[in-house]
XYZ file of C-alpha atoms in Angstrom:
355
model
C 131.081 112.527 126.877
C 133.046 109.883 124.950
C 131.591 109.026 121.549
C 130.735 105.299 121.290
C 132.929 103.295 118.920
C 132.630 100.110 116.919
C 134.894 98.491 119.542
C 132.257 99.279 122.210
C 129.576 97.586 120.098
C 131.769 94.507 119.538
C 132.587 94.222 123.249
C 128.964 94.441 124.393
C 127.761 92.054 121.687
C 130.590 89.610 122.411
C 131.718 89.460 118.787
C 134.640 90.685 116.711
C 134.838 94.106 115.095
C 134.722 92.342 111.720
C 131.417 90.691 112.656
C 129.945 94.058 113.650
C 131.026 95.474 110.303
C 129.514 92.546 108.393
C 126.273 92.854 110.331
C 125.931 96.537 109.476
C 127.029 96.189 105.855
C 125.834 92.724 104.812
C 123.337 91.563 107.453
C 122.084 88.615 105.396
C 125.434 86.803 105.790
C 125.268 87.021 109.599
C 123.311 84.556 111.752
C 120.021 85.976 113.030
C 120.919 85.640 116.742
C 124.312 87.263 116.201
C 122.714 90.088 114.232
C 120.224 90.683 117.035
C 123.038 90.913 119.615
C 124.924 93.406 117.473
C 121.860 95.575 116.831
C 120.971 95.532 120.519
C 124.518 96.696 121.283
C 124.198 99.444 118.658
C 121.023 100.691 120.311
C 122.501 100.367 123.813
C 125.604 102.404 122.984
C 123.959 104.876 120.630
C 126.633 104.062 118.063
C 125.821 105.448 114.607
C 129.191 106.024 112.957
C 129.263 102.689 111.147
C 130.421 102.666 107.551
C 126.883 102.454 106.182
C 125.765 105.558 108.072
C 128.958 107.382 107.092
C 128.210 106.559 103.460
C 124.731 107.929 103.865
C 126.000 111.162 105.414
C 128.484 111.627 102.591
C 125.674 111.392 100.096
C 123.087 113.944 101.215
C 120.512 114.034 103.912
C 120.564 111.237 106.541
C 116.922 110.678 105.598
C 115.071 107.722 104.146
C 111.668 108.140 102.495
C 109.065 105.457 103.259
C 106.046 105.468 100.953
C 102.837 103.694 101.980
C 99.523 103.488 100.111
C 97.403 104.027 103.235
C 99.011 105.028 106.520
C 95.720 104.377 108.335
C 95.852 100.676 107.472
C 97.015 98.723 110.522
C 98.851 96.265 108.272
C 101.637 98.786 107.755
C 102.294 99.725 111.401
C 104.584 96.788 112.233
C 106.497 97.182 108.965
C 107.095 100.838 109.795
C 108.247 99.827 113.273
C 110.823 97.440 111.837
C 112.083 100.114 109.454
C 112.358 102.705 112.227
C 114.398 100.389 114.464
C 117.046 99.822 111.804
C 117.015 103.424 110.572
C 117.510 104.733 114.094
C 120.428 102.367 114.690
C 122.073 103.770 111.540
C 121.476 107.375 112.584
C 118.810 108.050 109.954
C 115.557 109.968 110.027
C 112.498 108.259 108.535
C 109.990 110.345 106.570
C 106.635 108.751 105.740
C 104.738 109.594 102.558
C 101.119 108.474 102.174
C 99.928 108.083 98.570
C 96.328 107.844 99.759
C 94.953 104.524 98.580
C 91.173 104.760 98.539
C 88.136 103.438 96.689
C 89.032 105.744 93.806
C 92.658 104.624 93.681
C 95.954 106.084 94.796
C 96.821 109.755 94.363
C 99.091 110.073 91.330
C 99.809 113.702 92.269
C 101.117 112.680 95.703
C 103.130 109.886 94.146
C 104.763 112.251 91.670
C 105.562 114.695 94.472
C 107.375 111.983 96.435
C 109.311 110.947 93.343
C 110.478 114.542 92.908
C 111.310 114.716 96.619
C 113.607 111.733 96.234
C 115.226 112.813 92.964
C 115.877 116.301 94.356
C 118.169 114.821 96.994
C 115.955 115.384 100.009
C 116.185 111.691 100.875
C 119.025 109.227 100.356
C 116.793 106.353 99.305
C 113.246 105.044 99.471
C 111.390 102.044 100.839
C 108.119 101.397 99.033
C 105.031 99.605 100.216
C 103.385 100.580 96.967
C 101.720 99.306 93.838
C 104.407 97.970 91.451
C 102.600 99.665 88.557
C 103.315 103.050 90.121
C 105.619 105.709 88.721
C 108.379 104.536 91.069
C 108.963 101.369 89.123
C 110.679 102.723 86.041
C 112.905 99.759 85.174
C 115.574 101.631 83.154
C 116.364 103.999 86.039
C 115.722 101.868 89.161
C 118.808 101.858 91.394
C 120.955 103.221 88.554
C 124.317 104.743 89.448
C 123.844 108.289 90.701
C 120.146 107.886 91.500
C 118.748 107.219 94.983
C 118.164 103.478 95.505
C 114.737 101.973 96.094
C 113.730 98.771 97.896
C 110.189 97.450 97.410
C 108.324 95.736 100.265
C 105.322 93.393 100.198
C 103.611 94.382 96.923
C 106.270 92.776 94.783
C 105.838 91.796 91.149
C 107.735 91.668 87.839
C 108.080 95.472 87.745
C 109.265 95.918 91.322
C 112.919 96.407 90.497
C 116.069 94.530 91.479
C 115.818 94.553 95.302
C 112.640 93.479 97.106
C 111.373 92.002 100.376
C 108.298 89.788 100.272
C 106.704 86.479 101.176
C 105.416 83.747 98.870
C 101.868 85.081 98.578
C 100.706 82.355 96.224
C 102.135 79.636 98.458
C 100.586 81.232 101.547
C 97.146 81.419 99.939
C 97.496 77.809 98.848
C 98.297 76.809 102.450
C 95.231 78.676 103.755
C 92.839 76.962 101.330
C 94.525 73.582 101.842
C 93.720 73.937 105.557
C 90.027 74.361 104.703
C 90.121 71.376 102.364
C 91.718 69.267 105.105
C 88.733 70.144 107.335
C 86.411 68.640 104.718
C 85.317 71.803 102.916
C 84.733 71.455 99.189
C 82.615 74.501 98.420
C 85.146 77.225 99.219
C 84.754 80.844 98.099
C 87.462 83.443 97.723
C 87.039 87.181 98.366
C 89.744 88.956 96.346
C 91.524 92.283 96.710
C 91.555 95.218 94.250
C 91.627 93.963 90.688
C 94.794 95.844 89.707
C 96.832 94.874 92.787
C 99.631 92.331 92.359
C 98.793 90.691 95.700
C 95.264 90.039 94.462
C 96.555 88.046 91.503
C 99.072 86.119 93.601
C 96.555 85.120 96.290
C 93.908 84.216 93.746
C 96.471 81.981 92.029
C 97.179 80.282 95.364
C 93.448 79.708 95.972
C 93.060 78.102 92.568
C 96.233 76.074 93.001
C 95.025 74.550 96.275
C 91.743 73.522 94.681
C 93.556 72.039 91.698
C 95.962 70.078 93.878
C 92.929 68.598 95.673
C 91.374 67.541 92.366
C 88.747 70.277 92.506
C 87.755 72.673 89.742
C 87.582 76.375 90.700
C 84.050 77.723 90.316
C 83.882 81.296 88.921
C 80.699 82.001 90.891
C 82.651 81.439 94.124
C 85.299 84.075 93.311
C 83.891 87.234 94.909
C 85.195 90.779 94.278
C 86.721 92.898 97.059
C 89.065 95.821 97.691
C 90.875 94.976 100.980
C 88.403 97.190 102.912
C 85.887 96.348 105.642
C 82.980 97.387 103.420
C 83.803 94.833 100.745
C 83.926 92.153 103.433
C 80.433 93.169 104.489
C 79.281 93.121 100.869
C 80.639 89.588 100.505
C 78.007 88.431 102.988
C 75.253 88.973 100.408
C 77.186 86.857 97.926
C 77.661 84.218 100.601
C 73.901 84.025 101.152
C 73.309 83.683 97.408
C 75.910 80.947 96.808
C 76.225 79.278 100.225
C 79.848 78.131 100.355
C 80.814 76.266 103.519
C 84.028 78.302 103.836
C 85.590 81.531 102.574
C 89.206 82.545 102.104
C 89.701 86.324 102.237
C 92.657 88.084 100.604
C 93.194 90.078 103.806
C 92.046 90.239 107.425
C 90.052 93.481 107.180
C 87.617 91.974 104.685
C 87.321 88.830 106.795
C 86.417 90.966 109.826
C 83.876 92.940 107.821
C 82.222 89.660 106.864
C 82.432 88.341 110.418
C 80.588 91.281 111.967
C 77.892 91.259 109.271
C 77.389 87.514 109.606
C 77.045 87.819 113.383
C 74.392 90.537 113.042
C 72.454 88.294 110.640
C 72.559 85.319 112.994
C 75.137 83.379 111.001
C 77.771 81.981 113.332
C 81.436 81.394 112.517
C 82.580 78.607 112.400
C 79.304 76.814 113.233
C 77.682 77.857 109.953
C 80.692 78.857 107.853
C 84.478 78.862 108.265
C 86.614 81.846 107.296
C 90.343 82.411 106.816
C 92.078 85.783 106.457
C 95.522 86.952 105.422
C 98.120 89.158 107.224
C 97.450 88.498 110.948
C 96.908 92.137 111.831
C 96.670 93.000 115.520
C 92.882 92.629 115.735
C 92.851 89.159 114.158
C 93.473 87.477 117.506
C 91.049 89.644 119.483
C 87.907 89.424 117.330
C 85.245 86.831 118.199
C 85.949 84.184 117.127
C 89.658 84.804 116.687
C 90.673 84.655 113.059
C 92.534 81.844 111.359
C 94.917 83.647 109.040
C 98.286 83.837 107.305
C 100.879 85.628 109.421
C 103.351 87.815 107.576
C 106.554 88.689 109.508
C 105.831 92.381 109.048
C 108.355 93.818 111.502
C 111.125 91.703 109.991
C 110.012 92.718 106.487
C 110.553 96.364 107.378
C 113.833 95.744 109.178
C 115.174 93.600 106.329
C 114.258 96.208 103.726
C 116.038 98.935 105.708
C 119.156 96.767 106.013
C 119.100 96.120 102.264
C 118.861 99.845 101.582
C 121.812 100.508 103.891
C 123.800 97.844 102.052
C 123.091 99.476 98.685
C 124.082 102.883 100.000
C 127.312 101.384 101.358
C 128.203 100.146 97.871
C 126.963 96.578 98.182
C 124.692 94.732 95.727
C 122.317 92.719 97.937
C 119.865 90.173 96.589
C 116.119 90.242 97.156
C 114.794 88.474 100.248
C 111.720 86.254 100.577
C 110.734 85.708 104.216
C 108.694 82.778 105.601
C 104.981 82.927 106.431
C 102.921 81.000 108.996
C 99.394 79.626 108.915
C 97.908 80.577 112.304
C 94.929 78.374 113.141
C 92.416 79.958 115.522
C 88.692 79.788 116.183
C 87.179 80.822 112.831
C 87.670 77.467 111.090
C 86.130 74.085 111.783
C 84.762 71.054 109.960
C 81.962 71.260 107.401
C 78.786 72.554 109.089
C 75.461 70.712 109.169
C 73.430 71.236 106.040
C 76.444 70.927 103.728
C 76.080 67.282 102.855
C 78.183 65.188 100.503
C 76.551 66.450 97.308
C 76.954 70.116 98.302
C 80.481 69.668 99.571
C 81.558 68.179 96.247
C 79.982 70.951 94.186
C 83.385 72.269 93.140
C 84.907 68.860 92.442
C 85.281 67.277 89.012
C 82.300 65.289 87.736
C 82.792 61.516 88.090
C 83.921 59.650 85.004
C 82.257 56.599 83.496
């Protein structure tokens, strides 16, 4: 059987050999539609002898390590799918390491084991969906010459290293809360993520920014604790009953769904009695009742982009970090201010009148 060549890929994609090479080495300089045609042709032909894959083979193992904090979290599934598509096209095997995020925190022992796995040459590079305070993010050695490169995805902060893939979490949170304000809500609560997580700080900042831009003062008693889990969403219902906001913005969809089910069982209807907004647009967000208004992250593209960046580094390139766009998806969980939240209550978070 004849081995597929780069000429076969170029012919099927309807582009030049040079364009195929640029797509596989420096995908960010190639138009999205062109890149999709080339990658489809790569998959169709089974071609994997591009320069990036050859560079990988010359290094060590044809393997990329993907580290996630909780493989059971549905948020990560689409990211992993995007990574796998690009890795497969480059002839790489993807190994998944789960650091075991839980109520008691991640497993430092697992984390250290994966670091050793990478440094011992058993993988050619790593993609991290991990806490930027983790052992991985040692600034003096990140992506240094002779060490396996690392690309951070999603949980991106000042310590995340030189190459990252993310969205504007603060801007997305601001957009979510601005949507609630536009519906007339003034008493808006926020249910945060784990205190030490960089995404928690970014989304809290966006919540506060939206209130400030609307001339409203954030109220500390409306900032509820959470941990990204269903249970903390359920626990937020008790705080809701104590403080009675007309709307809540959750730092992720799982907590919003935990609240939604608890509210339903207690006879509180969404959005008749309270509006809620989530973050991530996981698969179940559109199938719960009511469907969840949320921030959609392009998770598959985040994974695919990160894999392409890693390939570029391994091929000797120096790619820049990428920030992808987000979308506010408006569904059935948000509506205007419910009855019983009159003018005085709705302005509870606004500045006191002057004069």
